[in-house]
Tab-separated table of C-alpha atoms in Angstrom:
chain	number	residue	atom	x	y	z
A	68	MET	CA	-30.527	-16.897	0.649
A	69	ASN	CA	-29.233	-14.376	3.165
A	70	LYS	CA	-26.213	-12.474	1.967
A	71	MET	CA	-22.992	-12.448	3.937
A	72	LYS	CA	-22.432	-9.008	5.467
A	73	ILE	CA	-18.852	-7.791	5.268
A	74	VAL	CA	-17.699	-4.554	6.912
A	75	TYR	CA	-14.466	-2.787	5.950
A	76	ILE	CA	-13.150	-0.241	8.466
A	77	TYR	CA	-10.620	2.279	7.160
A	78	LYS	CA	-9.740	5.816	8.223
A	79	SER	CA	-10.572	7.469	4.884
A	80	ILE	CA	-10.571	7.038	1.118
A	81	ALA	CA	-9.295	10.537	0.466
A	82	HIS	CA	-5.834	10.109	-1.084
A	83	LEU	CA	-4.676	8.993	-4.522
A	84	ALA	CA	-2.607	6.186	-3.037
A	85	GLY	CA	-2.108	2.468	-3.612
A	86	THR	CA	-3.803	1.138	-0.480
A	87	GLU	CA	-6.906	3.246	-1.059
A	88	ARG	CA	-7.066	2.138	-4.680
A	89	ILE	CA	-6.649	-1.558	-3.956
A	90	LEU	CA	-9.174	-1.454	-1.102
A	91	THR	CA	-11.729	0.237	-3.356
A	92	ASP	CA	-11.134	-2.236	-6.187
A	93	LYS	CA	-11.536	-5.138	-3.762
A	94	MET	CA	-14.830	-3.868	-2.342
A	95	ASN	CA	-16.120	-3.186	-5.843
A	96	TYR	CA	-15.485	-6.644	-7.242
A	97	LEU	CA	-16.844	-8.327	-4.097
A	98	SER	CA	-19.988	-6.183	-4.196
A	99	ASN	CA	-20.735	-7.643	-7.625
A	100	GLU	CA	-20.851	-11.144	-6.146
A	101	ASN	CA	-24.456	-11.909	-5.225
A	102	GLN	CA	-23.505	-13.550	-1.927
A	103	PHE	CA	-22.145	-10.388	-0.275
A	104	ASP	CA	-23.399	-7.097	1.151
A	105	ILE	CA	-20.416	-4.763	1.490
A	106	PHE	CA	-20.215	-1.898	3.984
A	107	LEU	CA	-17.451	0.704	4.216
A	108	ILE	CA	-17.010	2.444	7.567
A	109	THR	CA	-14.583	5.386	7.583
A	110	TYR	CA	-13.875	7.643	10.516
A	111	GLU	CA	-11.735	10.467	9.105
A	112	GLN	CA	-13.392	11.124	5.730
A	113	ASN	CA	-14.429	14.575	7.018
A	114	ASN	CA	-16.787	15.307	4.088
A	115	CYS	CA	-13.950	14.850	1.568
A	116	PRO	CA	-15.019	13.159	-1.655
A	117	LEU	CA	-13.894	9.572	-2.081
A	118	SER	CA	-10.661	9.543	-4.079
A	119	PHE	CA	-11.758	6.350	-5.847
A	120	LYS	CA	-15.309	5.549	-6.879
A	121	ILE	CA	-17.141	2.798	-5.012
A	122	ASP	CA	-19.969	0.705	-6.426
A	123	SER	CA	-23.462	2.054	-5.740
A	124	LYS	CA	-24.310	-1.189	-3.914
A	125	ILE	CA	-21.679	-0.478	-1.242
A	126	LYS	CA	-23.013	1.337	1.814
A	127	HIS	CA	-20.593	3.997	3.082
A	128	ILE	CA	-20.833	5.350	6.644
A	129	ASP	CA	-18.402	7.921	8.051
A	130	LEU	CA	-18.152	8.178	11.836
A	131	GLY	CA	-16.645	11.669	11.759
A	132	VAL	CA	-13.964	11.040	14.402
A	133	ASN	CA	-10.954	12.944	13.110
A	134	PHE	CA	-7.961	11.711	15.095
A	135	TYR	CA	-5.663	13.862	12.948
A	136	ALA	CA	-7.144	16.966	14.636
A	137	THR	CA	-4.883	16.268	17.641
A	138	TYR	CA	-1.761	17.206	15.664
A	139	GLY	CA	-0.212	20.584	16.392
A	140	HIS	CA	-1.316	20.733	20.043
A	141	SER	CA	0.761	20.309	23.174
A	142	LEU	CA	1.502	16.798	24.364
A	143	PHE	CA	-0.953	17.045	27.273
A	144	LYS	CA	-3.760	18.388	25.099
A	145	ARG	CA	-3.083	15.821	22.387
A	146	ALA	CA	-3.349	13.017	24.949
A	147	TYR	CA	-6.607	14.423	26.331
A	148	MET	CA	-8.119	14.893	22.852
A	149	TYR	CA	-7.011	11.410	21.812
A	150	LEU	CA	-8.722	9.755	24.774
A	151	GLN	CA	-11.902	11.737	24.110
A	152	MET	CA	-11.862	10.696	20.456
A	153	ARG	CA	-11.291	7.036	21.301
A	154	SER	CA	-14.366	7.140	23.520
A	155	LEU	CA	-16.429	8.796	20.776
A	156	PHE	CA	-15.121	6.341	18.160
A	157	LYS	CA	-16.071	3.375	20.344
A	158	LYS	CA	-19.581	4.690	20.932
A	159	LYS	CA	-20.258	5.443	17.255
A	160	LEU	CA	-18.672	2.241	15.937
A	161	ASN	CA	-20.556	-0.015	18.331
A	162	LYS	CA	-23.838	1.643	17.338
A	163	VAL	CA	-23.219	1.135	13.611
A	164	ILE	CA	-21.974	-2.445	14.039
A	165	LEU	CA	-25.053	-3.294	16.118
A	166	GLU	CA	-27.280	-1.991	13.304
A	167	ILE	CA	-25.423	-3.831	10.531
A	168	ASN	CA	-24.846	-7.087	12.462
A	169	PRO	CA	-22.003	-8.167	10.147
A	170	ASP	CA	-20.620	-11.656	9.600
A	171	ILE	CA	-17.072	-10.448	8.945
A	172	ILE	CA	-15.226	-7.275	9.975
A	173	ILE	CA	-12.033	-6.325	8.148
A	174	THR	CA	-9.553	-3.592	8.968
A	175	THR	CA	-5.854	-2.919	8.328
A	176	THR	CA	-2.680	-2.570	10.358
A	177	TYR	CA	-2.905	1.176	9.662
A	178	SER	CA	-5.643	1.268	12.339
A	179	TYR	CA	-3.321	-0.048	15.072
A	180	LYS	CA	-4.339	2.763	17.491
A	181	ILE	CA	-7.934	1.543	17.640
A	182	LEU	CA	-7.646	-2.177	16.927
A	183	ASP	CA	-8.584	-2.976	20.530
A	184	ILE	CA	-11.900	-1.145	20.068
A	185	ILE	CA	-12.626	-2.729	16.685
A	186	ILE	CA	-11.993	-6.291	17.897
A	187	LYS	CA	-14.665	-5.872	20.618
A	188	SER	CA	-17.331	-4.240	18.444
A	189	SER	CA	-19.189	-7.502	17.711
A	190	LYS	CA	-19.450	-10.851	19.491
A	191	LYS	CA	-20.835	-12.549	16.400
A	192	ALA	CA	-18.479	-11.403	13.640
A	193	LYS	CA	-15.239	-13.007	12.525
A	194	TYR	CA	-12.296	-10.608	12.341
A	195	ILE	CA	-9.706	-10.203	9.598
A	196	LEU	CA	-6.706	-7.885	9.779
A	197	GLU	CA	-4.947	-6.925	6.544
A	198	SER	CA	-1.231	-6.184	6.791
A	199	HIS	CA	-0.381	-3.524	4.202
A	200	VAL	CA	2.986	-2.705	5.747
A	201	ALA	CA	5.820	-4.819	7.114
A	202	LYS	CA	5.511	-5.907	10.741
A	203	GLU	CA	8.447	-3.664	11.672
A	204	SER	CA	6.447	-0.623	10.549
A	205	VAL	CA	3.626	-1.395	12.976
A	206	LEU	CA	5.862	-1.598	16.036
A	207	LYS	CA	6.796	1.758	17.580
A	208	ILE	CA	9.902	0.897	19.630
A	209	LYS	CA	12.109	1.550	16.602
A	210	ASP	CA	10.867	5.163	16.364
A	211	PHE	CA	12.617	6.309	19.548
A	212	THR	CA	16.182	6.576	20.845
A	213	ASN	CA	15.514	7.724	24.415
A	214	PRO	CA	15.833	4.610	26.644
A	215	LEU	CA	12.848	5.559	28.815
A	216	VAL	CA	10.599	6.271	25.833
A	217	LYS	CA	11.732	3.037	24.143
A	218	TYR	CA	10.838	1.156	27.324
A	219	ILE	CA	7.341	2.680	27.339
A	220	ALA	CA	6.983	1.977	23.602
A	221	SER	CA	7.832	-1.680	24.211
A	222	PHE	CA	4.746	-2.022	26.446
A	223	TYR	CA	2.615	-0.305	23.792
A	224	ASP	CA	3.926	-2.733	21.156
A	225	LYS	CA	3.104	-5.710	23.389
A	226	HIS	CA	-0.450	-4.381	23.717
A	227	ILE	CA	-0.743	-4.065	19.920
A	228	LEU	CA	0.567	-7.585	19.313
A	229	LYS	CA	-1.762	-9.029	21.954
A	230	THR	CA	-4.696	-7.307	20.247
A	231	ILE	CA	-3.629	-8.597	16.827
A	232	SER	CA	-3.475	-12.132	18.237
A	233	LYS	CA	-7.240	-11.956	18.829
A	234	PHE	CA	-8.043	-11.642	15.102
A	235	ASN	CA	-9.229	-14.799	13.372
A	236	TYR	CA	-6.850	-14.189	10.482
A	237	LEU	CA	-4.052	-11.819	9.620
A	238	ILE	CA	-3.683	-11.497	5.850
A	239	THR	CA	-0.255	-10.604	4.491
A	240	LEU	CA	0.651	-9.605	0.965
A	241	THR	CA	3.896	-11.586	0.769
A	242	GLN	CA	5.295	-14.870	2.057
A	243	ASP	CA	8.190	-13.151	3.872
A	244	ASP	CA	5.834	-10.883	5.804
A	245	LYS	CA	3.687	-13.910	6.672
A	246	VAL	CA	6.684	-15.588	8.300
A	247	SER	CA	7.300	-12.523	10.488
A	248	TRP	CA	3.718	-12.719	11.855
A	249	ASN	CA	3.445	-16.497	12.216
A	250	ASN	CA	3.946	-16.609	15.995
A	251	ILE	CA	1.307	-13.891	16.582
A	252	THR	CA	-1.875	-15.243	15.028
A	253	GLU	CA	-3.223	-17.373	12.159
A	254	THR	CA	-1.794	-15.955	8.934
A	255	LYS	CA	-2.520	-16.342	5.238
A	256	VAL	CA	-1.038	-14.782	2.090
A	257	ILE	CA	-3.449	-13.055	-0.296
A	258	PRO	CA	-1.627	-10.590	-2.575
A	259	ASN	CA	-3.103	-7.417	-4.000
A	260	SER	CA	-4.843	-7.744	-7.334
A	261	ILE	CA	-4.457	-5.738	-10.531
A	262	LYS	CA	-6.504	-5.215	-13.653
A	263	THR	CA	-4.611	-7.274	-16.218
A	264	ASN	CA	-6.813	-6.667	-19.268
A	265	SER	CA	-4.975	-3.448	-20.054
A	266	LYS	CA	-5.268	-2.064	-23.572
A	267	THR	CA	-2.381	0.336	-22.989
A	268	ILE	CA	0.763	-1.702	-23.594
A	269	SER	CA	3.990	0.263	-23.802
A	270	SER	CA	6.073	0.070	-26.964
A	271	LEU	CA	9.190	0.558	-24.786
A	272	ASN	CA	10.552	2.898	-27.447
A	273	THR	CA	10.741	6.109	-25.439
A	274	ASN	CA	13.796	7.375	-23.549
A	275	LYS	CA	11.729	7.719	-20.394
A	276	ILE	CA	11.559	5.912	-17.053
A	277	ILE	CA	8.665	6.052	-14.578
A	278	SER	CA	8.227	5.612	-10.818
A	279	VAL	CA	5.020	6.056	-8.809
A	280	GLY	CA	4.681	6.540	-5.064
A	281	ARG	CA	4.421	8.795	-2.034
A	282	LEU	CA	7.298	11.225	-1.617
A	283	HIS	CA	8.242	9.825	1.792
A	284	GLU	CA	11.510	8.468	3.138
A	285	ASP	CA	10.442	4.819	2.855
A	286	LYS	CA	10.123	5.164	-0.941
A	287	GLY	CA	13.836	5.982	-1.207
A	288	TYR	CA	13.615	8.664	-3.863
A	289	ASP	CA	16.714	10.279	-2.366
A	290	LEU	CA	18.533	7.049	-3.256
A	291	LEU	CA	17.019	7.128	-6.745
A	292	ILE	CA	18.378	10.649	-7.298
A	293	ASN	CA	21.849	9.440	-6.318
A	294	ALA	CA	21.572	6.537	-8.753
A	295	TRP	CA	20.254	8.805	-11.485
A	296	GLU	CA	23.274	11.052	-11.112
A	297	ILE	CA	25.358	8.110	-12.395
A	298	VAL	CA	22.890	7.178	-15.149
A	299	HIS	CA	22.618	10.765	-16.384
A	300	VAL	CA	26.351	10.970	-17.066
A	301	LYS	CA	26.189	7.896	-19.328
A	302	HIS	CA	22.771	8.528	-20.889
A	303	PRO	CA	21.930	12.258	-20.771
A	304	GLU	CA	19.189	11.771	-23.375
A	305	TRP	CA	17.079	9.687	-20.941
A	306	GLU	CA	14.552	11.106	-18.461
A	307	ILE	CA	12.991	9.832	-15.243
A	308	HIS	CA	9.510	10.895	-14.089
A	309	ILE	CA	8.034	10.381	-10.609
A	310	TYR	CA	4.274	10.645	-9.952
A	311	GLY	CA	3.506	11.343	-6.308
A	312	ASP	CA	3.249	13.799	-3.449
A	313	GLY	CA	4.382	13.870	0.139
A	314	SER	CA	6.462	15.346	2.919
A	315	GLN	CA	9.799	15.090	1.102
A	316	LYS	CA	8.718	16.881	-2.056
A	317	ASP	CA	10.573	20.151	-1.447
A	318	LYS	CA	13.687	18.373	-0.169
A	319	LEU	CA	13.809	16.102	-3.221
A	320	LYS	CA	13.355	19.011	-5.622
A	321	GLN	CA	16.180	20.868	-3.904
A	322	THR	CA	18.467	17.844	-4.254
A	323	ILE	CA	17.583	17.517	-7.952
A	324	GLU	CA	18.489	21.171	-8.465
A	325	THR	CA	21.703	20.931	-6.435
A	326	LYS	CA	22.865	17.930	-8.492
A	327	LYS	CA	21.941	19.767	-11.725
A	328	LEU	CA	19.466	17.092	-12.807
A	329	LYS	CA	16.447	19.353	-13.501
A	330	SER	CA	16.682	18.667	-17.227
A	331	SER	CA	16.131	14.916	-16.778
A	332	PHE	CA	14.529	14.258	-13.362
A	333	TYR	CA	10.880	15.319	-13.038
A	334	ILE	CA	8.314	15.134	-10.225
A	335	HIS	CA	4.603	15.218	-11.165
A	336	PRO	CA	1.525	15.288	-8.924
A	337	PRO	CA	-0.526	12.079	-8.551
A	338	THR	CA	-2.925	11.410	-11.402
A	339	PHE	CA	-6.207	9.541	-11.810
A	340	LYS	CA	-5.000	8.484	-15.277
A	341	ILE	CA	-1.836	6.645	-14.296
A	342	ASP	CA	-2.775	3.722	-16.591
A	343	GLU	CA	-2.575	6.076	-19.554
A	344	GLU	CA	0.808	7.350	-18.374
A	345	TYR	CA	2.434	3.928	-18.061
A	346	CYS	CA	2.344	3.314	-21.808
A	347	LYS	CA	4.582	6.366	-22.383
A	348	TYR	CA	7.538	4.804	-20.573
A	349	SER	CA	10.140	2.111	-21.252
A	350	LEU	CA	11.238	1.171	-17.717
A	351	TYR	CA	9.880	1.248	-14.183
A	352	VAL	CA	12.261	1.784	-11.239
A	353	MET	CA	11.448	1.211	-7.550
A	354	SER	CA	13.912	2.542	-4.965
A	355	SER	CA	11.937	1.755	-1.796
A	356	ARG	CA	13.745	0.979	1.441
A	357	TYR	CA	10.840	-1.313	2.341
A	358	GLU	CA	7.382	-2.119	0.981
A	359	GLY	CA	4.203	-3.840	2.037
A	360	PHE	CA	3.819	-5.358	-1.423
A	361	GLY	CA	4.851	-3.116	-4.314
A	362	LEU	CA	1.569	-2.854	-6.211
A	363	VAL	CA	3.036	-0.366	-8.688
A	364	LEU	CA	5.504	-3.001	-9.895
A	365	ALA	CA	2.647	-5.343	-10.786
A	366	GLU	CA	0.718	-2.515	-12.460
A	367	ALA	CA	3.706	-1.477	-14.571
A	368	MET	CA	4.327	-5.070	-15.616
A	369	SER	CA	0.697	-5.409	-16.709
A	370	HIS	CA	1.477	-2.646	-19.228
A	371	GLY	CA	4.454	-4.588	-20.545
A	372	ILE	CA	7.087	-2.550	-18.700
A	373	PRO	CA	10.095	-4.366	-17.225
A	374	CYS	CA	10.862	-3.295	-13.649
A	375	ILE	CA	14.080	-2.655	-11.765
A	376	SER	CA	13.875	-2.645	-7.976
A	377	PHE	CA	15.877	-2.827	-4.809
A	378	ASN	CA	15.367	-6.276	-3.302
A	379	CYS	CA	13.801	-4.671	-0.230
A	380	PRO	CA	11.458	-6.245	2.324
A	381	TYR	CA	8.802	-7.100	1.257
A	382	GLY	CA	7.273	-7.633	-2.184
A	383	PRO	CA	9.678	-7.040	-5.083
A	384	SER	CA	11.142	-10.563	-4.942
A	385	ASP	CA	7.586	-11.998	-5.004
A	386	ILE	CA	6.614	-9.938	-8.046
A	387	ILE	CA	9.763	-9.654	-10.183
A	388	LYS	CA	11.403	-12.780	-11.589
A	389	SER	CA	14.882	-11.322	-11.821
A	390	ASN	CA	16.591	-11.585	-15.232
A	391	GLU	CA	13.302	-12.815	-16.707
A	392	ASP	CA	10.783	-9.948	-16.487
A	393	GLY	CA	12.915	-7.397	-14.633
A	394	LEU	CA	15.930	-6.948	-12.380
A	395	LEU	CA	16.436	-7.041	-8.615
A	396	VAL	CA	19.480	-5.389	-7.048
A	397	GLU	CA	20.937	-5.267	-3.547
A	398	ASN	CA	18.749	-3.189	-1.250
A	399	GLY	CA	20.062	0.375	-0.868
A	400	ASN	CA	22.984	-0.063	-3.285
A	401	THR	CA	22.590	2.964	-5.570
A	402	GLU	CA	25.563	2.030	-7.763
A	403	LYS	CA	24.062	-1.362	-8.575
A	404	LEU	CA	20.690	0.292	-9.179
A	405	ALA	CA	22.333	2.712	-11.633
A	406	ASN	CA	24.119	-0.156	-13.385
A	407	ALA	CA	20.876	-2.102	-13.766
A	408	ILE	CA	19.140	0.944	-15.259
A	409	CYS	CA	22.027	1.473	-17.698
A	410	PHE	CA	21.971	-2.225	-18.662
A	411	LEU	CA	18.340	-2.127	-19.775
A	412	ILE	CA	18.791	1.261	-21.424
A	413	GLU	CA	21.683	-0.140	-23.473
A	414	ASN	CA	20.058	-3.497	-24.287
A	415	GLU	CA	16.807	-2.739	-26.087
A	416	PHE	CA	16.210	-6.345	-27.196
A	417	ILE	CA	16.494	-7.697	-23.646
A	418	ARG	CA	14.309	-4.862	-22.378
A	419	LYS	CA	11.547	-5.731	-24.843
A	420	GLN	CA	11.799	-9.470	-24.169
A	421	MET	CA	11.422	-8.773	-20.446
A	422	GLY	CA	8.404	-6.569	-21.186
A	423	LYS	CA	6.674	-9.401	-23.065
A	424	LYS	CA	7.413	-11.824	-20.255
A	425	ALA	CA	6.103	-9.344	-17.672
A	426	ILE	CA	2.640	-9.324	-19.270
A	427	ILE	CA	2.484	-13.127	-19.036
A	428	ASN	CA	3.924	-13.540	-15.546
A	429	ILE	CA	1.765	-10.891	-13.908
A	430	GLN	CA	-1.473	-12.719	-14.741
A	431	ARG	CA	-1.192	-14.531	-11.390
A	432	TYR	CA	-2.328	-11.277	-9.753
A	433	SER	CA	-5.474	-10.893	-11.856
A	434	GLU	CA	-8.637	-9.784	-10.065
A	435	ASN	CA	-10.368	-13.102	-10.717
A	436	ASN	CA	-7.532	-15.137	-9.197
A	437	ILE	CA	-7.286	-12.960	-6.076
A	438	LYS	CA	-11.069	-12.625	-5.697
A	439	ASP	CA	-11.378	-16.410	-5.509
A	440	LYS	CA	-8.884	-16.485	-2.616
A	441	TRP	CA	-10.956	-13.954	-0.637
A	442	ILE	CA	-14.235	-15.758	-1.272
A	443	GLU	CA	-12.674	-19.048	-0.173
A	444	LEU	CA	-11.486	-17.401	3.058
A	445	PHE	CA	-14.872	-15.799	3.800
A	446	ASN	CA	-16.704	-19.065	3.260
A	447	SER	CA	-14.295	-20.990	5.478
A	448	LEU	CA	-14.793	-18.497	8.318
A	449	THR	CA	-18.574	-18.359	8.168
A	450	ASN	CA	-19.048	-22.086	7.641
């Protein structure tokens, strides 16, 4: 029996981040199904080692088209370099796709700049687009205030949406995000998966809280610092630890110092051993302004940790069953976030009951359950 050939196209697997981890996990468990040959095509790996290990059966090809090299140049030069790189990317991708002759090609909304090239790379293949961010994050009109630039951006956004409409399926991580895409193309919800057979279950006995994510504005760690300022006054013996890196690192550290929170608010670099870290904490807090899914919530819950999160778009309300395995609070309301943290600090019994429930409820995101959804989709497309 001929195996189904599936190609994943992603810029690089070079960062210790959630999307890279979930993409790697997905390719790995699919590669162990006898019916698939999995190929990974990157274009900005630039000889960097893969941040997450891929199965030896997966064939990795890097095109070596580093779009990030345009940054730092003048606008005119950036535009010229970008057009040259698009041409090179198209030539190299078409050559590789012709050689592989895949049945299915999958990419993500992160590749919006080159989706129009990807969608034309094969006449035979079926195309799947994975949405790892909310629809609003893909559109560029919101990024500008100048009326002329906004007008130009609106045409660019129309081009992107028209390209997305050509995909056979757009896969969203949450039901709410699916609704936002419904009038663009055929959509389907397949959440991220987690490893639920964890042996590291937290005792929830430590005075420590954890959060994991990129130190960028969308993660709302500035809001978390403001909330922690309230919590620290009531519970100075408790600590909060963030694992992540990003553009706001220095700014966040300065705010922590200014608010005199250095003794209880810590920022650590990303770690390969985050599963081992989870079991050292009693609560997980997410302060994101928006999410594509909120994978870290599901991961924390698999370790028996109740989660507190802003009810932001999209993801937390899909994952957390509020007042059962965690708490959801009004998006952006730091006072309510602080109150929720204090409530679970002060109510150990409720905290531990929520932790037990979290382990049970999160089983719906097990690898086996999610893998079956992908296989069903692949078979429906190729049949």
